[in-house]
GROMACS .gro file of C-alpha atoms in nm:
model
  258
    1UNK     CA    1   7.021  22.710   9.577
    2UNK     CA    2   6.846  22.933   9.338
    3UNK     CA    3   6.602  22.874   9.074
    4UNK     CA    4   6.517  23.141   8.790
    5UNK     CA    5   6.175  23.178   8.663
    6UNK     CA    6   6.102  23.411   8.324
    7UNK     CA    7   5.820  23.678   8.499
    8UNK     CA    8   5.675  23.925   8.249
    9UNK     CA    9   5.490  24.245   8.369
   10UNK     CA   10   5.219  24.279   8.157
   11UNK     CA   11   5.079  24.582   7.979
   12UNK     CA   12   4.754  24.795   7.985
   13UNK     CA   13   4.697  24.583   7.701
   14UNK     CA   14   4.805  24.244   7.826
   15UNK     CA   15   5.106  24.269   7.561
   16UNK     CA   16   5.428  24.197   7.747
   17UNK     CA   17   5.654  24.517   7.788
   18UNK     CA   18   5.940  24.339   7.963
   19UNK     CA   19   6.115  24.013   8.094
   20UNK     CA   20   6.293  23.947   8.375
   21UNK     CA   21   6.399  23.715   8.597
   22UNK     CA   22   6.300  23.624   8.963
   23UNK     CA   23   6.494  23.425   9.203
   24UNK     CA   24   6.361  23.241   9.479
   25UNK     CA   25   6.527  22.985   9.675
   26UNK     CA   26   6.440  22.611   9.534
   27UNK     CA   27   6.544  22.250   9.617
   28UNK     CA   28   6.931  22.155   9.481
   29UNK     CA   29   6.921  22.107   9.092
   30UNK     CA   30   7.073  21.759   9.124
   31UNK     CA   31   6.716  21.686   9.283
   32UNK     CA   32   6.563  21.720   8.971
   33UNK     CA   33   6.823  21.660   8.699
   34UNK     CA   34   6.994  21.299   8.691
   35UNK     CA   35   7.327  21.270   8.825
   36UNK     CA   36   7.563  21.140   8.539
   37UNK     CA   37   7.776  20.936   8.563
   38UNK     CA   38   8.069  20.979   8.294
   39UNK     CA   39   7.913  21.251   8.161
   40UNK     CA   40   7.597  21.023   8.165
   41UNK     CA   41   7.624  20.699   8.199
   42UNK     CA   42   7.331  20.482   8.222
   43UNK     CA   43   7.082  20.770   8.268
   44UNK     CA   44   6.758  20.686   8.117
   45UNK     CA   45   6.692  20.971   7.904
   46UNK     CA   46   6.297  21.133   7.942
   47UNK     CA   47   6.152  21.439   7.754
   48UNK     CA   48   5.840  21.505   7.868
   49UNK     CA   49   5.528  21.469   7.655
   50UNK     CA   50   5.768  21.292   7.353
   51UNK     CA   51   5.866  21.551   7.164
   52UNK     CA   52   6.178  21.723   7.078
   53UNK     CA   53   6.366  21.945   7.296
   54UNK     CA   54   6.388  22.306   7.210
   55UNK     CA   55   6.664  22.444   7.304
   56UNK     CA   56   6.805  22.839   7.270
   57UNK     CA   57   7.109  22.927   7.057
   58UNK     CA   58   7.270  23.304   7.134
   59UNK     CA   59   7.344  23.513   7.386
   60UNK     CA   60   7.170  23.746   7.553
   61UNK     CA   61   7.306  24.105   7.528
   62UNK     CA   62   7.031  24.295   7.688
   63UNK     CA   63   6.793  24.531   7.600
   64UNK     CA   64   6.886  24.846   7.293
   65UNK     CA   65   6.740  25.178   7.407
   66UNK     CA   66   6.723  25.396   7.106
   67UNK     CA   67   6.706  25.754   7.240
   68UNK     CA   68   6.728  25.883   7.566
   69UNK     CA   69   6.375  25.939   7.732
   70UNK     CA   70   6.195  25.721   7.460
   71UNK     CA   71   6.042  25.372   7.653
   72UNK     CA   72   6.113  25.154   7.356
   73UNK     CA   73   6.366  24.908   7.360
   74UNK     CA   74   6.485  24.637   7.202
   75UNK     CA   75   6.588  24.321   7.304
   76UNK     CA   76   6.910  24.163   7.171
   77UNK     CA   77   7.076  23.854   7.084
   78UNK     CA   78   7.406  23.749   6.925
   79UNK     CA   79   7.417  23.428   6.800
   80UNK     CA   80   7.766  23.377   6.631
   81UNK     CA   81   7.878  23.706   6.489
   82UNK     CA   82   7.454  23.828   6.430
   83UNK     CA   83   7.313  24.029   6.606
   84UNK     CA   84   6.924  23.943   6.595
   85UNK     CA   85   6.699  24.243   6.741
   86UNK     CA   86   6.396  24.103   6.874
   87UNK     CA   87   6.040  24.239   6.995
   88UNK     CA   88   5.955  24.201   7.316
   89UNK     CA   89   5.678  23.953   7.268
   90UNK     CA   90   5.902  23.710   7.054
   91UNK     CA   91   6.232  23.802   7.342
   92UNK     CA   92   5.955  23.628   7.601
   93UNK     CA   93   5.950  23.312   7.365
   94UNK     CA   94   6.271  23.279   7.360
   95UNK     CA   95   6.377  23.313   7.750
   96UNK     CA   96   6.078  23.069   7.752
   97UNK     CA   97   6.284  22.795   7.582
   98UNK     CA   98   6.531  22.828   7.840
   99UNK     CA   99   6.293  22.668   8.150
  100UNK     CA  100   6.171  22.847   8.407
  101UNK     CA  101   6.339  22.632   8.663
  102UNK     CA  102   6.515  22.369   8.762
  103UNK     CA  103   6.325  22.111   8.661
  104UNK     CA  104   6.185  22.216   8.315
  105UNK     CA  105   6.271  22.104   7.983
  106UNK     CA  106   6.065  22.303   7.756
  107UNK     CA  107   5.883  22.148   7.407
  108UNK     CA  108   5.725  22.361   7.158
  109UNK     CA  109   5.391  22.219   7.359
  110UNK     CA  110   5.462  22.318   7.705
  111UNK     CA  111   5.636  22.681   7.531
  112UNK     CA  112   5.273  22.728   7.357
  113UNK     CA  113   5.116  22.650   7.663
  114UNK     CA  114   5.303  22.862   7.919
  115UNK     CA  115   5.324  23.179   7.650
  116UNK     CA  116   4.938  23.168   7.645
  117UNK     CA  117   4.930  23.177   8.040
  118UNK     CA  118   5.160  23.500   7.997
  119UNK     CA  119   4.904  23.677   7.755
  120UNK     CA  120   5.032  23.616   7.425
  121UNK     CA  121   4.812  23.463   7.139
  122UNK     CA  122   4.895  23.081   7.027
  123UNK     CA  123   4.916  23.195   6.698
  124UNK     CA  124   5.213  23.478   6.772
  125UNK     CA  125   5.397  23.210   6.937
  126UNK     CA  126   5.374  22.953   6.700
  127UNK     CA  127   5.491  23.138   6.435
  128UNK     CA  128   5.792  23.350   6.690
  129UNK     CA  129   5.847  22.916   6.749
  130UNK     CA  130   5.862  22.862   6.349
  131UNK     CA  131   6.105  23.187   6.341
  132UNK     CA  132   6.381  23.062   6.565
  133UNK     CA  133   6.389  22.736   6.425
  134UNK     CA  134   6.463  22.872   6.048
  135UNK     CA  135   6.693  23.159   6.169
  136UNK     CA  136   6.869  22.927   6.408
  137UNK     CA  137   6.819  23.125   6.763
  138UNK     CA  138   6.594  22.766   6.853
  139UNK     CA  139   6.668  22.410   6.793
  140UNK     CA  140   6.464  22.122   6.840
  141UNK     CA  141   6.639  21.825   6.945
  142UNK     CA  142   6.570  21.445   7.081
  143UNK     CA  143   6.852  21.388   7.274
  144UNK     CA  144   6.918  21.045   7.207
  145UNK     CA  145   6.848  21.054   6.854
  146UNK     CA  146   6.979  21.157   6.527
  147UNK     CA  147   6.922  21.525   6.580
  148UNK     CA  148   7.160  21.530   6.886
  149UNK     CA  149   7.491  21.477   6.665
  150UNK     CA  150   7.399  21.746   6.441
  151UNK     CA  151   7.285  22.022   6.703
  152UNK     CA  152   7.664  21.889   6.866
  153UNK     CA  153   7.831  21.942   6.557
  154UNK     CA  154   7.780  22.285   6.520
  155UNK     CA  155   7.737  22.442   6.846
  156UNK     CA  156   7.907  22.495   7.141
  157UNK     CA  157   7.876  22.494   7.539
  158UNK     CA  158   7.968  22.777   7.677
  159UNK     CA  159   8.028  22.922   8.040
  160UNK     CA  160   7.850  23.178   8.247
  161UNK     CA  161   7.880  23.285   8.590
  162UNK     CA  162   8.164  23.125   8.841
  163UNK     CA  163   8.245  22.799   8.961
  164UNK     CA  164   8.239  22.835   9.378
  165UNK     CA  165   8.358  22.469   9.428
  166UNK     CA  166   8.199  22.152   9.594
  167UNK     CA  167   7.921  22.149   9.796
  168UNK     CA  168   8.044  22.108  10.130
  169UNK     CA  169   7.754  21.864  10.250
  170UNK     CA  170   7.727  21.708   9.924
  171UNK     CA  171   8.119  21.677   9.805
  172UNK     CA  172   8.064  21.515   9.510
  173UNK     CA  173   7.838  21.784   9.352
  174UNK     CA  174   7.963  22.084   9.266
  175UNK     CA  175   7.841  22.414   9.292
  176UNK     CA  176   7.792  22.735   8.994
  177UNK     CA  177   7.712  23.047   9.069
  178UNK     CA  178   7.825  23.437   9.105
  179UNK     CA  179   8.077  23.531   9.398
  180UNK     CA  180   7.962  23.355   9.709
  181UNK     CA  181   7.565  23.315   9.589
  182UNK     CA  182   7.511  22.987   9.453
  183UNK     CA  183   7.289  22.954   9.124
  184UNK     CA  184   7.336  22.517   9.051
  185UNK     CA  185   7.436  22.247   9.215
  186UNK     CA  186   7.542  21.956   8.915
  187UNK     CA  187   7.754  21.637   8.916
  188UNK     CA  188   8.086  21.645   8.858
  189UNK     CA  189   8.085  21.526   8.481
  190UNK     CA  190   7.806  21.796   8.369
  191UNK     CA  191   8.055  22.043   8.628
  192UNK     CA  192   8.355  21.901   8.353
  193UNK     CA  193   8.156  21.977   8.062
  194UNK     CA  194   8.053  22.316   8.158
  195UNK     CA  195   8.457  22.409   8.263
  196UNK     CA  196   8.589  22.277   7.965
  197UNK     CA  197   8.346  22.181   7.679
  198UNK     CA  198   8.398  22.522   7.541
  199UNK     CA  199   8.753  22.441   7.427
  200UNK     CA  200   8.670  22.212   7.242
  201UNK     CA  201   8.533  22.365   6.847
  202UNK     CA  202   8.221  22.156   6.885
  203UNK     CA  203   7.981  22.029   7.151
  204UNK     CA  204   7.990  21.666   6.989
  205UNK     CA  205   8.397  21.692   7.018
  206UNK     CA  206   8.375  21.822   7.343
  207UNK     CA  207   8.128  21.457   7.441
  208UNK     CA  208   8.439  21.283   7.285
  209UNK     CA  209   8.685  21.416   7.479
  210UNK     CA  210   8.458  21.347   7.805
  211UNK     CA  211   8.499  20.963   7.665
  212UNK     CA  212   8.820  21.004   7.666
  213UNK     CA  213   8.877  21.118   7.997
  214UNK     CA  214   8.666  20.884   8.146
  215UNK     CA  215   8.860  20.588   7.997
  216UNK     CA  216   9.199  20.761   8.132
  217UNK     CA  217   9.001  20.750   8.448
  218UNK     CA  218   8.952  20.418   8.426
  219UNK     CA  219   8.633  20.377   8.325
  220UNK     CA  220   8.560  20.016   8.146
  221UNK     CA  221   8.197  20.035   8.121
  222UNK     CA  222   8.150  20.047   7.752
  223UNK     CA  223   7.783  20.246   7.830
  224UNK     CA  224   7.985  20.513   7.994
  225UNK     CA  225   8.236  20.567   7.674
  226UNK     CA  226   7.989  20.604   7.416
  227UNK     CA  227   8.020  21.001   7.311
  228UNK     CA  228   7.658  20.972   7.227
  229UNK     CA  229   7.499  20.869   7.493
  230UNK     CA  230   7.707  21.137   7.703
  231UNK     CA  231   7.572  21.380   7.489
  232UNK     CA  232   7.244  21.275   7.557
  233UNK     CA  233   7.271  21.310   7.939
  234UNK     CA  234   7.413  21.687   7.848
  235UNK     CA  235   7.138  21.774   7.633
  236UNK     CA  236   6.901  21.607   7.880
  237UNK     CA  237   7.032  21.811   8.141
  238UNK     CA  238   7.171  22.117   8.027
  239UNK     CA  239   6.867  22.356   8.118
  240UNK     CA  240   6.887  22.361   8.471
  241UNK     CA  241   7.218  22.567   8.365
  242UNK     CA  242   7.054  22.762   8.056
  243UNK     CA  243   6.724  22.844   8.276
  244UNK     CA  244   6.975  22.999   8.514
  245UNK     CA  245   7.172  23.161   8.287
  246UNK     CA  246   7.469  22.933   8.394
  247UNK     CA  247   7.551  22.851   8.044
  248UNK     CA  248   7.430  22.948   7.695
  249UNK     CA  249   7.440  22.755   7.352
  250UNK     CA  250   7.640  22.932   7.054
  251UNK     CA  251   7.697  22.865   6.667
  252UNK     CA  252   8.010  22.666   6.623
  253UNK     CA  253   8.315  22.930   6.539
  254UNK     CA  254   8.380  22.967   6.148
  255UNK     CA  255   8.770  22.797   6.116
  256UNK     CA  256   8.770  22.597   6.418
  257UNK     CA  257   8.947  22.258   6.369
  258UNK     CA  258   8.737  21.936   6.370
   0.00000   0.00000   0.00000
């Protein structure tokens, strides 16, 4: 499998002047990210040092070139129907909150920390951080409390790359990616959510529907059918896919039905 890292060539003057990404090859994702069961069940939920999650809202359009010849560019991202036009040292805070691999799951204290090992000032970051929050492009989150339903309720899971099937020596995983080259390796319920969570208008309807499922399945463990406790696992898990640009987080659609 592959794991994406956010690299940043820096300048003369140790300003970033670009992000990228790097692949290298990397253990499986479902190494690192636990396997859920019903979307989660029974998945003790960690995040790191104890504070929220931050996660990234919008997707990423690429970089604006203004005039032909002239180096400057500008980073975009559409969140909903804006289009926010970012610098590049605030566009490298923001891949930040994605991970840089597998097995990250990025806090504003671990974002601070690996921003300063990229050049920029704890100060710039901390206020790019403050930024995001208020214009919505970041959203801190503790997955298994309060702030989880309201993140669900207004934004949605949605789809990048292709799905390439189960992994043959591992059939009950299943395997994202683009053509033949695979990018993650998740369980089958997170696999579910990524497929069809989008249909859904909300991330917290799409959890409910997983429940549903589940108990069509069969399912009887009452653990397994709570919608937030799979949301939980999602949120828990969910940047292994947004660190490899698997999936991205948007603003729930204006007129969608509840």
């Amino acid at each position: 499998m592959l794991q994406i890292e956010a690299a940043v060539r820096l300048g003369d003057e140790g300003g970033p002047r670009a992000a990228e990404a790097v692949h290298r090859s990397a253990a499986p994702i479902a190494a690192a990210v636990p396997t859920l069961t019903a979307v989660t069940g029974g998945t003790e939920i960690v995040v790191g040092d104890g504070a929220g999650l931050l996660i990234p809202v919008g997707h990423d359009l690429g970089p604006l070139y203004e005039e032909p010849g002239v180096p400057r560019r500008v980073p975009q991202v559409r969140a909903g129907a804006d289009v926010a036009e970012l610098d590049d040292n605030d566009f490298v805070v923001w891949l930040l909150a994605h991970g840089t691999s597998d097995e990250d799951r990025p806090t504003r204290a671990t974002l601070l920390k690996k921003s300063e090992q990229l050049g920029l000032a704890h100060a710039q970051v901390d206020a790019a951080i403050e930024r995001f929050l208020a214009d919505g492009l970041l959203v801190e989150v503790v997955p298994d409390g309060p702030s989880a339903r309201g993140f669900a309720q207004q934004h949605q899971l949605f789809p990048l790359m292709l799905g390439i099937g189960s992994d043959p020596d591992e059939p009950q995983m299943q395997v994202i990616g683009l053509f033949d080259q695979p990018v993650a390796q998740v369980s089958e319920p997170m696999y579910d959510m990524w497929v069809w969570g989008h249909l859904a208008p909300d991330l917290w309807t799409a959890c409910h529907d997983a429940v549903e499922a589940a108990r069509r399945a069969g399912v009887t463990d009452p653990d397994e059918l709570r919608p937030s406790r799979v949301l939980a696992g999602v949120l828990d898990a969910v940047h292994a896919l947004l660190s490899c640009r698997a999936a991205y987080f948007d603003r729930r659609r204006p007129g969608m039905g509840a």
